[in-house]
Coordinates of C-alpha atoms in Angstrom, one line a residue:
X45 CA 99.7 52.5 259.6
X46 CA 99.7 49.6 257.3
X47 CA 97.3 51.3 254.8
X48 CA 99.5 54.2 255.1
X49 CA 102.4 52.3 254.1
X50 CA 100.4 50.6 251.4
X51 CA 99.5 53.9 249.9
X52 CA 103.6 54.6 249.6
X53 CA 104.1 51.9 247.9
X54 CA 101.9 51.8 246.0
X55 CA 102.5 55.3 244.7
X56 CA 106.3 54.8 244.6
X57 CA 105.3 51.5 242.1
X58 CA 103.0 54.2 240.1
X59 CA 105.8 56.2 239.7
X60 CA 108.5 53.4 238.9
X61 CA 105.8 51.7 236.4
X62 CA 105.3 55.7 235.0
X63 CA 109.3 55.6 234.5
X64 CA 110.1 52.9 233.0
X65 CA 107.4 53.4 230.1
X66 CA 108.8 56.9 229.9
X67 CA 112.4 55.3 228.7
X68 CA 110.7 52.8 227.0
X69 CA 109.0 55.2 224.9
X70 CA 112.0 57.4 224.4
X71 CA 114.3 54.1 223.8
X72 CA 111.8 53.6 221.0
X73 CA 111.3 57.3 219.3
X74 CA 114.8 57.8 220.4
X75 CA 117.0 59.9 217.7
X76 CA 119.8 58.5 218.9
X77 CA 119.7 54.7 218.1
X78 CA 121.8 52.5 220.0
X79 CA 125.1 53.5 219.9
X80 CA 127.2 52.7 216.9
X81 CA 130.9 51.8 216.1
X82 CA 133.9 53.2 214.3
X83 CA 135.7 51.2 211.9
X84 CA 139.2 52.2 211.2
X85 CA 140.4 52.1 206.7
X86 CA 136.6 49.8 205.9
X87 CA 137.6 49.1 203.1
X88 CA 141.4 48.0 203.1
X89 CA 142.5 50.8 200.6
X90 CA 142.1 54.2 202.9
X91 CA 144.1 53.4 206.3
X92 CA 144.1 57.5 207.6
X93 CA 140.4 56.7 207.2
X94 CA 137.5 55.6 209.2
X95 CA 133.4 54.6 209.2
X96 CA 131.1 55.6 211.7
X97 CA 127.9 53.1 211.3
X98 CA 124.6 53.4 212.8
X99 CA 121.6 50.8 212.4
X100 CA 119.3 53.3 211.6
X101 CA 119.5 56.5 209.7
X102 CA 120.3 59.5 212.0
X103 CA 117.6 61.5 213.3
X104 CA 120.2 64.1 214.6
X105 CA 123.0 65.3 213.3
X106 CA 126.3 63.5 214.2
X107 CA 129.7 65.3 214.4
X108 CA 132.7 63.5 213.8
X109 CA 135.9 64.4 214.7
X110 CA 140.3 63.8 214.0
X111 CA 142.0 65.1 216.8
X112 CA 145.1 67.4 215.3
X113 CA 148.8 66.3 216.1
X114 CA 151.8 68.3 215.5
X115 CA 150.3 71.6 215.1
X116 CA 147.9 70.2 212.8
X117 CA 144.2 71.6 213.3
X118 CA 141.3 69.3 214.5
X119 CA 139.7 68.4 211.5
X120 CA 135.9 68.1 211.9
X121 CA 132.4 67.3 210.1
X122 CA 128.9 67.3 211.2
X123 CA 126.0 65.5 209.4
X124 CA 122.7 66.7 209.0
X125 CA 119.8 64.4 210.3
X126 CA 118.5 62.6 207.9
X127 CA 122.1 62.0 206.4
X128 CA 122.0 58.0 206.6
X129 CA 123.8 55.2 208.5
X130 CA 127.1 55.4 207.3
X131 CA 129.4 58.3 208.1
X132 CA 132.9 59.2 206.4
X133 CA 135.7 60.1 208.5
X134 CA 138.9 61.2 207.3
X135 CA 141.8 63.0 208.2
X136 CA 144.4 60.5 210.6
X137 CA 148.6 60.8 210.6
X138 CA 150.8 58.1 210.1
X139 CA 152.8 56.9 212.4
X140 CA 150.9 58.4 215.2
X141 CA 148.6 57.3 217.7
X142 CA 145.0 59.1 216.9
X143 CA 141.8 60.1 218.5
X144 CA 138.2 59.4 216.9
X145 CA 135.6 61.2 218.3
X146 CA 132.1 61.0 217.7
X147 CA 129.2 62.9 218.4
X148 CA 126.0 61.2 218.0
X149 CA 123.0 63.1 219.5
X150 CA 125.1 63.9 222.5
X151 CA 126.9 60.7 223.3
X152 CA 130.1 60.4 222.4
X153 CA 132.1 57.7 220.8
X154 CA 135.9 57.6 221.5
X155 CA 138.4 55.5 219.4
X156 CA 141.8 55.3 219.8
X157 CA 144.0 54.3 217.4
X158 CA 147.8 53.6 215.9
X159 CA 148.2 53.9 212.5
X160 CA 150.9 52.4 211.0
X161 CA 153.8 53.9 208.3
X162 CA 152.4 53.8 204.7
X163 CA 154.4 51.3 202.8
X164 CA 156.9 51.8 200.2
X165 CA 158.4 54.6 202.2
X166 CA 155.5 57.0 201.9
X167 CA 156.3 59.4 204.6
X168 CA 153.9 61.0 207.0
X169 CA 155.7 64.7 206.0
X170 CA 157.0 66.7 203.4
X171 CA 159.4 69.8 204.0
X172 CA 157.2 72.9 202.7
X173 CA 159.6 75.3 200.8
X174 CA 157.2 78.3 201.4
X175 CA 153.5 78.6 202.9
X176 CA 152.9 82.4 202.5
X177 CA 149.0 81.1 202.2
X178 CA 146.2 83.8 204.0
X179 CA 144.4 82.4 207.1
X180 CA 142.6 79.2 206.8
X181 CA 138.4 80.6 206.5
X182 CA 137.5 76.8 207.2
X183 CA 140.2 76.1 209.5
X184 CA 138.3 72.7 210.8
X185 CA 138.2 71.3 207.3
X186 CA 141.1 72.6 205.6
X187 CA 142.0 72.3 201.5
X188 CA 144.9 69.8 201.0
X189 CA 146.9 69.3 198.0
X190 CA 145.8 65.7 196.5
X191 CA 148.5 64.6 194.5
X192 CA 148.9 61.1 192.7
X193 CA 152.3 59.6 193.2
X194 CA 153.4 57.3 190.4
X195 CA 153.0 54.1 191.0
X196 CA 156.8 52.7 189.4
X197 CA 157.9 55.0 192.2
X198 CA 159.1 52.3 194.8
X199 CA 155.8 50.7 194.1
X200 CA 152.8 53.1 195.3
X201 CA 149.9 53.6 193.8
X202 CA 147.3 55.7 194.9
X203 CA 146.4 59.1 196.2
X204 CA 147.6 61.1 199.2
X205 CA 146.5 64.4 200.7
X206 CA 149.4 66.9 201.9
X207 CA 148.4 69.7 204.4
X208 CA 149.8 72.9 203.9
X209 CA 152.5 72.1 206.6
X210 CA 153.7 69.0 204.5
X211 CA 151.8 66.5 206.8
X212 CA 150.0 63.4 205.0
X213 CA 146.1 63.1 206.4
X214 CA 144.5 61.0 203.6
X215 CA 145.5 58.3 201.5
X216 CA 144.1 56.1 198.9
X217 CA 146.0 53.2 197.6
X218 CA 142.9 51.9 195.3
X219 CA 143.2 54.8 192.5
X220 CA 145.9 54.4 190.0
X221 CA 145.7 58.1 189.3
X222 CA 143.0 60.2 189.3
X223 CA 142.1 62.8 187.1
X224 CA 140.1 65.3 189.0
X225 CA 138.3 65.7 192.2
X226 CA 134.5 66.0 191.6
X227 CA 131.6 67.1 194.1
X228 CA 129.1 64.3 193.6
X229 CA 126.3 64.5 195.3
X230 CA 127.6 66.7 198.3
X231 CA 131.0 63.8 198.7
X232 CA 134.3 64.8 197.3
X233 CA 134.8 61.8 194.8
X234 CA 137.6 60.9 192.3
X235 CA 137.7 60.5 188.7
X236 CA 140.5 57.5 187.8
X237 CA 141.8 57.1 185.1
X238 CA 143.6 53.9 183.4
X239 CA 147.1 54.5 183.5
X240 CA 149.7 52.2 185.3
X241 CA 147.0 49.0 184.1
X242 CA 144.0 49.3 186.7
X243 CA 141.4 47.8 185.0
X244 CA 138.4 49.1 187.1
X245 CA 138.7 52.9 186.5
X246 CA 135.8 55.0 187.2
X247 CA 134.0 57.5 189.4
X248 CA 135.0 56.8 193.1
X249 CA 134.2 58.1 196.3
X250 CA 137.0 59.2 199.3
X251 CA 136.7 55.5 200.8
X252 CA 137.4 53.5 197.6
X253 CA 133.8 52.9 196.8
X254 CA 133.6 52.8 192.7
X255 CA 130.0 54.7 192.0
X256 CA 130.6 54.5 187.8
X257 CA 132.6 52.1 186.2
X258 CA 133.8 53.3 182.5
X259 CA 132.8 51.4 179.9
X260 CA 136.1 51.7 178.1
X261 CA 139.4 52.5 178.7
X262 CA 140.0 55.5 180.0
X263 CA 143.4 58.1 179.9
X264 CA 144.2 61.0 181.2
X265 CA 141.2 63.3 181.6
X266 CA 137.5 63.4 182.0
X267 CA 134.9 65.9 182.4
X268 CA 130.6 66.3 183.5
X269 CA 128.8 67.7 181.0
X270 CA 125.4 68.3 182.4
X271 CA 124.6 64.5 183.6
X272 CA 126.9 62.5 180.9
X273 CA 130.5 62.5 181.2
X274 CA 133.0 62.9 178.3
X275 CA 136.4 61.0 178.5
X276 CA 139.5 60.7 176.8
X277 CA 140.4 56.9 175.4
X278 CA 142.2 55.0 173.2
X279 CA 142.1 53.3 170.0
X280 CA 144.2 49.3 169.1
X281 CA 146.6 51.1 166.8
X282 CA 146.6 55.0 167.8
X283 CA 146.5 54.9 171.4
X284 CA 145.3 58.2 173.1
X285 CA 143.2 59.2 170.0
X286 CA 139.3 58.4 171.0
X287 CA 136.5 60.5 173.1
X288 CA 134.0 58.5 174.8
X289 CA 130.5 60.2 176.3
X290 CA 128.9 57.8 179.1
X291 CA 125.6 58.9 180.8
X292 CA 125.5 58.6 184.8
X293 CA 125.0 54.4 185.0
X294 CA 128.3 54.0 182.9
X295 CA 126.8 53.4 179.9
X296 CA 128.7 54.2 176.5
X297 CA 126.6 57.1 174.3
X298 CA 128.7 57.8 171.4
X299 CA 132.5 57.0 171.0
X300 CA 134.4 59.8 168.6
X301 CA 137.9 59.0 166.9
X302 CA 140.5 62.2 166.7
X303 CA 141.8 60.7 163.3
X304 CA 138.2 60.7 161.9
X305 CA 137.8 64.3 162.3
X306 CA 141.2 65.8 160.7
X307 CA 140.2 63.2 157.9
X308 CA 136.9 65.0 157.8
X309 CA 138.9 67.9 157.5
X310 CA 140.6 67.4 154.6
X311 CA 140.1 69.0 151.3
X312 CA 141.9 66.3 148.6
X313 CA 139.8 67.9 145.6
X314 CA 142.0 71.2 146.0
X315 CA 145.2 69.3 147.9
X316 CA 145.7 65.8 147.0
X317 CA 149.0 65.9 148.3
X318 CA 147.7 65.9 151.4
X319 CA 146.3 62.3 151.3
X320 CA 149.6 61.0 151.4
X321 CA 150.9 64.1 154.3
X322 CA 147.9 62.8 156.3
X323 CA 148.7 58.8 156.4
X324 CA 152.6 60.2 157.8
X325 CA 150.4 62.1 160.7
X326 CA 147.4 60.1 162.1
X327 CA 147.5 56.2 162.2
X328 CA 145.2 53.7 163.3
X329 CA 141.8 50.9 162.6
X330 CA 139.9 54.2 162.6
X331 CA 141.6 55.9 159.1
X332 CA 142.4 52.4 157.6
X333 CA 146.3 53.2 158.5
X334 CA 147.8 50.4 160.5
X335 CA 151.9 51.3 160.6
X336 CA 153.8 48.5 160.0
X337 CA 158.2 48.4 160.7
X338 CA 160.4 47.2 158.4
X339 CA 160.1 43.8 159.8
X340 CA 156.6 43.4 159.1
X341 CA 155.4 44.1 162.4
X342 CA 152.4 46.3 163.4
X343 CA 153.2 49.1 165.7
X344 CA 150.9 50.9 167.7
X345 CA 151.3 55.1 166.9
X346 CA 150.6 57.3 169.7
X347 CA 150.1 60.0 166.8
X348 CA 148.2 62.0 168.6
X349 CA 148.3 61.6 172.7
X350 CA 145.0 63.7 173.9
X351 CA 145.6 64.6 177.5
X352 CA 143.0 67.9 178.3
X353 CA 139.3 68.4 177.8
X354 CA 137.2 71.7 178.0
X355 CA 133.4 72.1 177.0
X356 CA 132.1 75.6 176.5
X357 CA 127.9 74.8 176.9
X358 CA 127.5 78.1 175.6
X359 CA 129.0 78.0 172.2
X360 CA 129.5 74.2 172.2
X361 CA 132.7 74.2 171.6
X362 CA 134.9 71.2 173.0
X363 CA 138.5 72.1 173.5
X364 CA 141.0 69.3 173.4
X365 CA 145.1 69.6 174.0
X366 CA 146.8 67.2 171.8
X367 CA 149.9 66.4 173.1
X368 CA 151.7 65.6 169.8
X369 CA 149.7 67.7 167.8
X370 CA 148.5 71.1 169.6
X371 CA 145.7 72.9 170.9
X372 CA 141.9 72.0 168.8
X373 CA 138.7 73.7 169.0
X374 CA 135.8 71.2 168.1
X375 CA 131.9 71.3 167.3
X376 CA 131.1 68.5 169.0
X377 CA 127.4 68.1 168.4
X378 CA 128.8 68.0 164.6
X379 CA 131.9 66.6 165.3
X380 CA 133.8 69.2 163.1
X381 CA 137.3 70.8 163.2
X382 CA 137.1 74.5 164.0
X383 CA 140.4 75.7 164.3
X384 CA 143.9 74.2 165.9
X385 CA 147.1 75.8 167.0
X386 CA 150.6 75.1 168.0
X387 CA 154.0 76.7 168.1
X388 CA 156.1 76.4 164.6
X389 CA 158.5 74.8 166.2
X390 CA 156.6 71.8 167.9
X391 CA 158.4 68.5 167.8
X392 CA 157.6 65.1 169.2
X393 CA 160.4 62.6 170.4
X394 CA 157.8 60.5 171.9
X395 CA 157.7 56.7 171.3
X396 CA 157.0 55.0 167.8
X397 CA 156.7 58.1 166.0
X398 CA 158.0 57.3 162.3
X399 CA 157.4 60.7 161.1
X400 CA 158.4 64.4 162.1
X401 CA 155.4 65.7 160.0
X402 CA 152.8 67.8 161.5
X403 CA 149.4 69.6 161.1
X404 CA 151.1 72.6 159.5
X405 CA 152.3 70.0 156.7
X406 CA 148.6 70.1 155.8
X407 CA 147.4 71.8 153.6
X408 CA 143.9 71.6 154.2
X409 CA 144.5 72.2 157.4
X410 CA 146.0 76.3 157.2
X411 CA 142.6 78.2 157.1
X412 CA 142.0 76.5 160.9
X413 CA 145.1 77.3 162.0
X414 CA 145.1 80.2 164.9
X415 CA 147.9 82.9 163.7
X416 CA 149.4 85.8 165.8
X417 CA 151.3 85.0 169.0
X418 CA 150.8 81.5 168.5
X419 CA 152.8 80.9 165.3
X420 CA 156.4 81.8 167.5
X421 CA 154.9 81.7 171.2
X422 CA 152.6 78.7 171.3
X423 CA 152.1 75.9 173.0
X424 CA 154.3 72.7 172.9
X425 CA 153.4 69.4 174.6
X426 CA 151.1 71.4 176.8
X427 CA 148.5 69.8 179.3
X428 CA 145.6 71.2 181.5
X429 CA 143.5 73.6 179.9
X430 CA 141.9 76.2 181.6
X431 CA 138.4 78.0 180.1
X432 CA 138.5 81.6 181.7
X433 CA 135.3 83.6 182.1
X434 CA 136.2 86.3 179.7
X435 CA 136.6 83.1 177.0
X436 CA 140.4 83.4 177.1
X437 CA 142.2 79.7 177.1
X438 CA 145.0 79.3 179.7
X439 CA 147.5 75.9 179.5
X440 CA 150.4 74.6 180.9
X441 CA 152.7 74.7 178.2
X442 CA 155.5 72.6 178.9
X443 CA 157.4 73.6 176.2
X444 CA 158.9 70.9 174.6
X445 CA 159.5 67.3 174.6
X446 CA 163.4 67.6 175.2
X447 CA 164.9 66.1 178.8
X448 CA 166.2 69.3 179.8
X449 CA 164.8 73.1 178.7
X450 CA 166.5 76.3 180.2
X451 CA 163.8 78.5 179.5
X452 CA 161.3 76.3 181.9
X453 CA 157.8 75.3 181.0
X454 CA 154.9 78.3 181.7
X455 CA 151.4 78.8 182.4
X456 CA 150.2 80.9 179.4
X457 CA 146.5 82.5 178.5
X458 CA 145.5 83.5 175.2
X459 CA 142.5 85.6 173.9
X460 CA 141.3 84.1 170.2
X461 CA 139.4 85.7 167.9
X462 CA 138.4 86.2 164.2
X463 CA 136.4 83.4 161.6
X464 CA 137.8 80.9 159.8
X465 CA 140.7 81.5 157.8
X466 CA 141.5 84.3 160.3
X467 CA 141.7 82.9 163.5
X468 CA 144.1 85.3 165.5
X469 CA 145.7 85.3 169.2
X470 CA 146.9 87.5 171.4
X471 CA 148.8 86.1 174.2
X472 CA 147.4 88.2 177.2
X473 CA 149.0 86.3 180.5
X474 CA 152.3 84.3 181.0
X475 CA 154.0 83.1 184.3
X476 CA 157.1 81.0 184.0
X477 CA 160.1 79.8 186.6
X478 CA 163.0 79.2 183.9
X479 CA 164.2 76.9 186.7
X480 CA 160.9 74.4 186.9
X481 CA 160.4 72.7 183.8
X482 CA 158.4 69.9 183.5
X483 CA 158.8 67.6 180.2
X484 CA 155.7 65.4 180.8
X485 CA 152.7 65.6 182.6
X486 CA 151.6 68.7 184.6
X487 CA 148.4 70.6 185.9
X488 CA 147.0 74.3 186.6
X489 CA 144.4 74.9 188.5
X490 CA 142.7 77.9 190.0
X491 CA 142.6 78.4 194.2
X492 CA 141.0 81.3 196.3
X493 CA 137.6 83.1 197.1
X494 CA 138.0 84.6 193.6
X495 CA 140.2 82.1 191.7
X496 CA 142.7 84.5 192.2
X497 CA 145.7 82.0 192.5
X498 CA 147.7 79.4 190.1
X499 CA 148.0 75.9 191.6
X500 CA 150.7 74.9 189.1
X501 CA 152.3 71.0 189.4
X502 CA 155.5 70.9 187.5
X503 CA 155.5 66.7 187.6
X504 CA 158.4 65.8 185.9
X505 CA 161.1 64.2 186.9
X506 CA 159.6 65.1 190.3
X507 CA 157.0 66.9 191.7
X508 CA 157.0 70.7 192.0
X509 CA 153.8 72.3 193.5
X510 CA 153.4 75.8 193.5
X511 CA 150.5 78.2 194.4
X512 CA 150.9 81.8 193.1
X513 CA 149.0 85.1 193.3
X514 CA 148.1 85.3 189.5
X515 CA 148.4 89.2 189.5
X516 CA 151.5 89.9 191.8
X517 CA 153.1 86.5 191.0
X518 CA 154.2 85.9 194.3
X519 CA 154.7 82.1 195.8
X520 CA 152.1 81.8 198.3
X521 CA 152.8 77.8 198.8
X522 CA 155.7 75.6 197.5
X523 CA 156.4 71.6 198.2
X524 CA 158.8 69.4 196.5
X525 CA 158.5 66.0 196.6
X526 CA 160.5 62.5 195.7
X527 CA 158.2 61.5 193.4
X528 CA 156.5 62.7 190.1
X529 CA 152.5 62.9 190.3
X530 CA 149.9 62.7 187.5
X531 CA 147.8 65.9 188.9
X532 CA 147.6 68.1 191.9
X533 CA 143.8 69.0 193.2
X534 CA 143.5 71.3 196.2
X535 CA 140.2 70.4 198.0
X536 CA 138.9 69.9 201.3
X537 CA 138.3 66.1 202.2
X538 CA 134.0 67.4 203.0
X539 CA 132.1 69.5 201.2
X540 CA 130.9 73.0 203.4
X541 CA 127.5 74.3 201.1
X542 CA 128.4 77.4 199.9
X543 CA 131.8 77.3 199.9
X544 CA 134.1 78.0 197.1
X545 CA 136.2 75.3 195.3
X546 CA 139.6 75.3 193.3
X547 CA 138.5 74.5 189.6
X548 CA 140.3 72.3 187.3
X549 CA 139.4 73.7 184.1
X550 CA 136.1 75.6 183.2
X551 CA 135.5 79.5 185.3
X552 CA 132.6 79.8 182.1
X553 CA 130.3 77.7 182.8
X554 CA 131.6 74.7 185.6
X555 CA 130.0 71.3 185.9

């Protein structure tokens, strides 16, 4: 009997001793890891945002998860294995209490959390005028409209993400404004810009990381152009009236001054009464013409007030909106005027400008300028241009610089063609509200499966977003808001592969 009993224990030991090295073993080649925590706004500056963090990098993939209130849709993300240790998670309310969950290999992670108000009475939802918008397709990671409230407006800086019911599910209060929403390396990321004073703009990521730091001052827009990026700048004594190129580690490759090339342009041989036209038009350290008052003072010029980039790879051809001066076309490996164009009757009341005198003053300048619809239907004070596929160039042309307009700003699209000296164009597409006008500041871009839809922001003195079927015209999506923004982006806060995103300004050939 007692050897009988011996042999059961001793087999039930065998079999404890062959379990525990089992777990061992799997605790050891486990995919899972120990299990990791959730860190609710990491970083200070995102507070609808959260980390997942794991002390290894994930062998499985790991789902993460924003339970939907009010309606609102769950919104949720899985990682591939392989992915890392650090896991983005976006997508809380306001003033709400809000679920975390997290899949990781099949446990699950639970975090419950209250969220405070935003500050300077931010609210946690808009009223949406009209949402005539076709069924969701990715209905767990849904497009919101990423607009930049200005930061004079009861003191808020940053960005916020606006469903398509009006509710708030992402904010940023680190960016100042940015200028576009980029896919960097599979992570939606901002581009910021300088305005307002920050003094760290750059390339940032949804949780406030900076990835690229500019290496000068940057305003209003920037662009990728294969791995370098082009931005708008400013020089001492003409403000908005520089390009910088940086490569990918923020370093500066070539700086271009606006005044240099309509000097360049200039034919004094055959005009010399244009030398004395052109120092009443561009000013600044780059063309030796510093404007003083008549108290002696200096006075900065912002003579010319770039605010939109497009580069055409194919035909190298960088297209630049002038906000004071019109629309340019530019060789930009030669750094060489091609043509320009604006309406006739383009004025500036802008700050510090001495001088109603223009680029149609020039002489030198009339074989570049673009005739036909342009001359009496062009643009005035336009932003955001838009680089079709067909080569036609789409705007939003405000349409003056006065405080009120009846007729209301527009998007328009024009079709150029002809050589020098006989540059023509044909306006071919306009949509215009002569109730929304929109004296500064303002974006188009294009939303859909097929980029079938205008995503217009009419900023000014508030903000006016509308999404509209290009072709029928009709308002699929409206929301009016207390404040003015600097852009409006509709994007998702992942990235799907293989899904289609809104563009900001380039259907030719996108970056």
């Amino acid at each position: 009997m007692k050897k009988l009993l011996f042999i059961i224990v001793l087999i039930i030991s065998l079999f404890s001793l062959s379990c525990n090295h089992n777990k061992l073993n799997s605790s050891l080649t486990s995919s899972i890891g120990k299990v990791g925590e959730i860190t609710v706004n990491p970083l200070g500056v995102t507070p609808l945002s959260a980390v997942y963090t794991t002390a290894t990098v994930n062998a499985t993939p790991i789902t993460v998860t924003v339970k939907g209130l009010y309606g609102e849709p769950d919104i949720i993300h899985t990682y591939p294995a392989g992915y890392g240790t650090e896991f983005e998670i976006h997508g809380m309310f306001p003033e709400s209490q809000n679920t975390i969950e997290v899949n990781d290999g099949g446990r699950i992670i639970t975090k419950n959390v209250y969220v405070e108000s935003l500050p300077n009475g931010i609210q946690k939802k808009y009223d949406v005028a009209v949402n005539n918008l076709p069924e969701e397709k990715y209905p767990n990671n849904p497009e919101l409209y990423f607009v930049s409230p200005n930061q004079n407006w009861s003191g808020w800086k940053g960005v916020l993400g606006i469903s398509d019911n009006g509710y708030i599910r992402y904010a940023n209060t680190i960016i100042t404004y940015f200028s576009k929403i980029h896919i960097n390396n599979s992570k939606i990321s901002f581009f910021d810009t300088y305005e307002g004073g920050d003094t760290n703009p750059g390339l940032y990521d949804l949780f406030g990381n900076r990835i690229i730091k500019y290496p000068t001052i940057a305003h209003h827009d920037v662009i990728k152009v294969d791995n370098n990026y082009i931005y708008l700048s400013i020089s001492t004594w003409g403000s908005g009236d520089r390009l910088v190129e940086m490569n990918s580690y923020g370093s500066k490759v070539i700086e271009l001054s606006f005044g240099k090339l309509i000097q360049n342009t200039l034919d004094l041989k055959t005009y010399p009464e244009d030398e004395e036209v052109f120092k009443k038009i561009v000013f600044g350290d780059d063309v030796n013409n510093i404007y003083v008052d008549s108290s002696g003072q200096q006075k900065l010029i912002d003579w010319f007030h770039a605010n939109s980039l497009v580069y055409d790879s194919s035909t190298d051809i960088l297209y630049v909106s002038s906000r004071e001066r019109g629309v340019l076309a530019i060789n930009y490996s030669e750094w060489r005027l091609i043509w320009w164009m604006a309406d006739d009757s383009l004025l500036s009341t802008g700050n510090y400008k001495p001088y109603q005198v223009y680029f149609r003053d020039l002489k030198s300048l009339e074989p570049y300028r673009v005739k036909g619809d342009v001359i009496n239907d062009g643009p005035k004070n336009q932003h955001a241009l838009f680089l079709h596929k067909n080569g036609n160039l789409g705007m939003f042309d405000n349409q003056g610089d006065k405080a009120t307009n009846p007729n209301g700003s527009r998007y328009v699209e024009y079709k150029i063609t002809g050589t020098h000296g006989n540059y023509t164009a044909q306006k071919v597409y306009e949509y215009r509200d002569s109730s929304l006008y929109s004296r500064i500041m303002s974006d188009v871009d294009f939303t859909g499966e097929n980029y079938q839809n205008l995503l217009l922001t009419y900023a000014d003195p508030t903000a006016r977003i509308l999404e509209v079927e290009k072709n029928t015209k009709n308002v699929l999506f409206r929301v009016d808001l207390p404040f003015y923004t600097y852009r409006v982006e509709k994007m998702p806060l992942y990235y799907d592969e293989g899904r289609v995103y809104s563009e900001d300004c380039n259907l030719k050939n996108p970056n």
